Amino acid sequence: VVSLAVSAPRHAKVSVLGAAGGIGQPLSLLLKQSTLISELALYDVANTVGVAADLSHIESAAQVKGYVGDSQLEECLQGSKIVIIPAGVPRKPGMTRDDLFNINAGIAMTLAEAASKACPDAMMCIISNPVNSTVPIASEIYKKNGVFDPRKMFGVTTLDVVRANTFISELKGTPVTQTQCPVIGGHAGITILPLLSQVEPSCEFTDEERAALTVRIQNAGTEVVEAKAGGGSATLSMAYAGARFAFALLQAMNGAKNVVECSYVESDVTDDLQFFSSLFFWDPTESKITSESEPDRLRTAKVGRNEARTCR
């Protein structure tokens, strides 16, 4: 668990890149309801003006404006405190996250390049898959332009946590809104590692339950893709998870204490991997990233290794 220094005006501008897509539209709808957002800037290659017009009729404070095409991308980003990127093609039956790389990597590069110049201090939240690749790509773009800050570059893995909480609640009968399971590692298949030994409230699992839960959480995206039978991937649940992450970030930026989420970031939690998803604690009183002592800092990673051994 590390502490991230963040600050922002109480009412922030948030930009959504890919706002007319299957994730972008419901995500924008959820964000429109936040009292911490004063301006919601929606960007896509087409149809964004209509989405913005539709959302602008909702009786909440955030002002909404749509931006279309490369020529309006910089204007969309200027002044943003948070940038969320759900842009890209969805996964279809038979596709792996690796199959998405050839298309979505280029999209991530283009949008990261623009954001690194128009709003380099904004919090960057990347949803576009494969997150295990798009986050490092965006990070390298920011490093190339001399504006990379590891405290401000996030891969949104919250959907793995949301799924874990839901599936555990269904299995064990715990209150779903009170069930919390940290999920570490990455955001694809077997790299997704739910820490079932760390669930709150504490639950006991048989070996069979542990193995089945782990596999279901890891393959939940495929479960939705197959259920939609070619009609798309997990859009609504991903929009919910993206909004949850953004709301947590906004709360921390406005001084809330004890805001903890999981995210895929550049990390020293383990020596083996440059990027790793683990628990992050946002503390607006800190001036820099701080970490716990070495034994505590590696606790999550070691617990994860033990979980992995148990599930083999």
mmCIF file of N, CA, C and O in Angstrom, residues 16-25 28 42-45 48 84-88 111:
data_model
loop_
_atom_site.group_PDB
_atom_site.id
_atom_site.type_symbol
_atom_site.label_atom_id
_atom_site.label_comp_id
_atom_site.label_asym_id
_atom_site.label_seq_id
_atom_site.Cartn_x
_atom_site.Cartn_y
_atom_site.Cartn_z
ATOM 1 N N VAL A 16 -13.549 12.585 -20.851
ATOM 2 C CA VAL A 16 -13.732 11.181 -21.197
ATOM 3 C C VAL A 16 -13.398 11.030 -22.680
ATOM 4 O O VAL A 16 -14.060 11.623 -23.538
ATOM 5 N N LEU A 17 -12.373 10.241 -22.983
ATOM 6 C CA LEU A 17 -11.930 10.044 -24.362
ATOM 7 C C LEU A 17 -12.426 8.691 -24.852
ATOM 8 O O LEU A 17 -11.984 7.651 -24.373
ATOM 9 N N GLY A 18 -13.349 8.741 -25.789
ATOM 10 C CA GLY A 18 -14.069 7.543 -26.202
ATOM 11 C C GLY A 18 -15.465 7.561 -25.619
ATOM 12 O O GLY A 18 -16.060 6.524 -25.321
ATOM 13 N N ALA A 19 -16.017 8.771 -25.494
ATOM 14 C CA ALA A 19 -17.259 8.972 -24.752
ATOM 15 C C ALA A 19 -18.509 8.498 -25.494
ATOM 16 O O ALA A 19 -19.570 8.367 -24.883
ATOM 17 N N ALA A 20 -18.414 8.251 -26.795
ATOM 18 C CA ALA A 20 -19.594 7.826 -27.547
ATOM 19 C C ALA A 20 -19.692 6.315 -27.663
ATOM 20 O O ALA A 20 -20.620 5.799 -28.280
ATOM 21 N N GLY A 21 -18.746 5.599 -27.068
ATOM 22 C CA GLY A 21 -18.705 4.152 -27.192
ATOM 23 C C GLY A 21 -19.535 3.426 -26.158
ATOM 24 O O GLY A 21 -20.252 4.027 -25.342
ATOM 25 N N GLY A 22 -19.423 2.098 -26.179
ATOM 26 C CA GLY A 22 -20.226 1.261 -25.309
ATOM 27 C C GLY A 22 -19.937 1.450 -23.832
ATOM 28 O O GLY A 22 -20.830 1.304 -22.994
ATOM 29 N N ILE A 23 -18.691 1.752 -23.483
ATOM 30 C CA ILE A 23 -18.336 2.082 -22.105
ATOM 31 C C ILE A 23 -18.488 3.576 -21.869
ATOM 32 O O ILE A 23 -18.989 4.014 -20.836
ATOM 33 N N GLY A 24 -18.064 4.368 -22.824
ATOM 34 C CA GLY A 24 -18.025 5.819 -22.655
ATOM 35 C C GLY A 24 -19.365 6.450 -22.350
ATOM 36 O O GLY A 24 -19.458 7.363 -21.522
ATOM 37 N N GLN A 25 -20.437 5.981 -22.998
ATOM 38 C CA GLN A 25 -21.748 6.596 -22.760
ATOM 39 C C GLN A 25 -22.272 6.335 -21.349
ATOM 40 O O GLN A 25 -22.619 7.289 -20.640
ATOM 41 N N SER A 28 -20.103 8.227 -18.837
ATOM 42 C CA SER A 28 -20.389 9.665 -18.820
ATOM 43 C C SER A 28 -21.688 9.958 -18.083
ATOM 44 O O SER A 28 -21.798 10.963 -17.366
ATOM 45 N N LEU A 42 -16.521 15.570 -23.306
ATOM 46 C CA LEU A 42 -16.685 14.277 -23.954
ATOM 47 C C LEU A 42 -16.061 14.301 -25.347
ATOM 48 O O LEU A 42 -16.436 15.117 -26.185
ATOM 49 N N TYR A 43 -15.140 13.359 -25.591
ATOM 50 C CA TYR A 43 -14.454 13.312 -26.880
ATOM 51 C C TYR A 43 -14.611 11.945 -27.524
ATOM 52 O O TYR A 43 -14.557 10.909 -26.853
ATOM 53 N N ASP A 44 -14.779 11.956 -28.850
ATOM 54 C CA ASP A 44 -14.731 10.733 -29.639
ATOM 55 C C ASP A 44 -14.549 11.130 -31.101
ATOM 56 O O ASP A 44 -14.575 12.327 -31.439
ATOM 57 N N VAL A 45 -14.390 10.139 -31.942
ATOM 58 C CA VAL A 45 -14.180 10.433 -33.365
ATOM 59 C C VAL A 45 -15.502 10.743 -34.062
ATOM 60 O O VAL A 45 -15.505 11.257 -35.192
ATOM 61 N N THR A 48 -20.226 12.466 -30.638
ATOM 62 C CA THR A 48 -20.105 12.984 -29.274
ATOM 63 C C THR A 48 -21.027 14.166 -29.012
ATOM 64 O O THR A 48 -21.489 14.358 -27.876
ATOM 65 N N ILE A 84 -10.106 10.208 -18.455
ATOM 66 C CA ILE A 84 -10.469 8.792 -18.446
ATOM 67 C C ILE A 84 -10.539 8.305 -19.893
ATOM 68 O O ILE A 84 -11.209 8.932 -20.726
ATOM 69 N N ILE A 85 -9.857 7.198 -20.187
ATOM 70 C CA ILE A 85 -9.800 6.704 -21.562
ATOM 71 C C ILE A 85 -10.435 5.326 -21.672
ATOM 72 O O ILE A 85 -9.793 4.302 -21.374
ATOM 73 N N PRO A 86 -11.709 5.256 -22.101
ATOM 74 C CA PRO A 86 -12.322 3.973 -22.434
ATOM 75 C C PRO A 86 -12.286 3.682 -23.939
ATOM 76 O O PRO A 86 -12.887 2.714 -24.405
ATOM 77 N N ALA A 87 -11.603 4.528 -24.716
ATOM 78 C CA ALA A 87 -11.599 4.418 -26.176
ATOM 79 C C ALA A 87 -10.978 3.101 -26.633
ATOM 80 O O ALA A 87 -10.101 2.544 -25.977
ATOM 81 N N GLY A 88 -11.430 2.634 -27.780
ATOM 82 C CA GLY A 88 -10.868 1.423 -28.369
ATOM 83 C C GLY A 88 -11.954 0.453 -28.778
ATOM 84 O O GLY A 88 -13.135 0.644 -28.483
ATOM 85 N N LEU A 111 -3.883 9.255 -27.882
ATOM 86 C CA LEU A 111 -4.562 10.012 -26.831
ATOM 87 C C LEU A 111 -3.596 10.397 -25.713
ATOM 88 O O LEU A 111 -3.691 11.496 -25.153
#
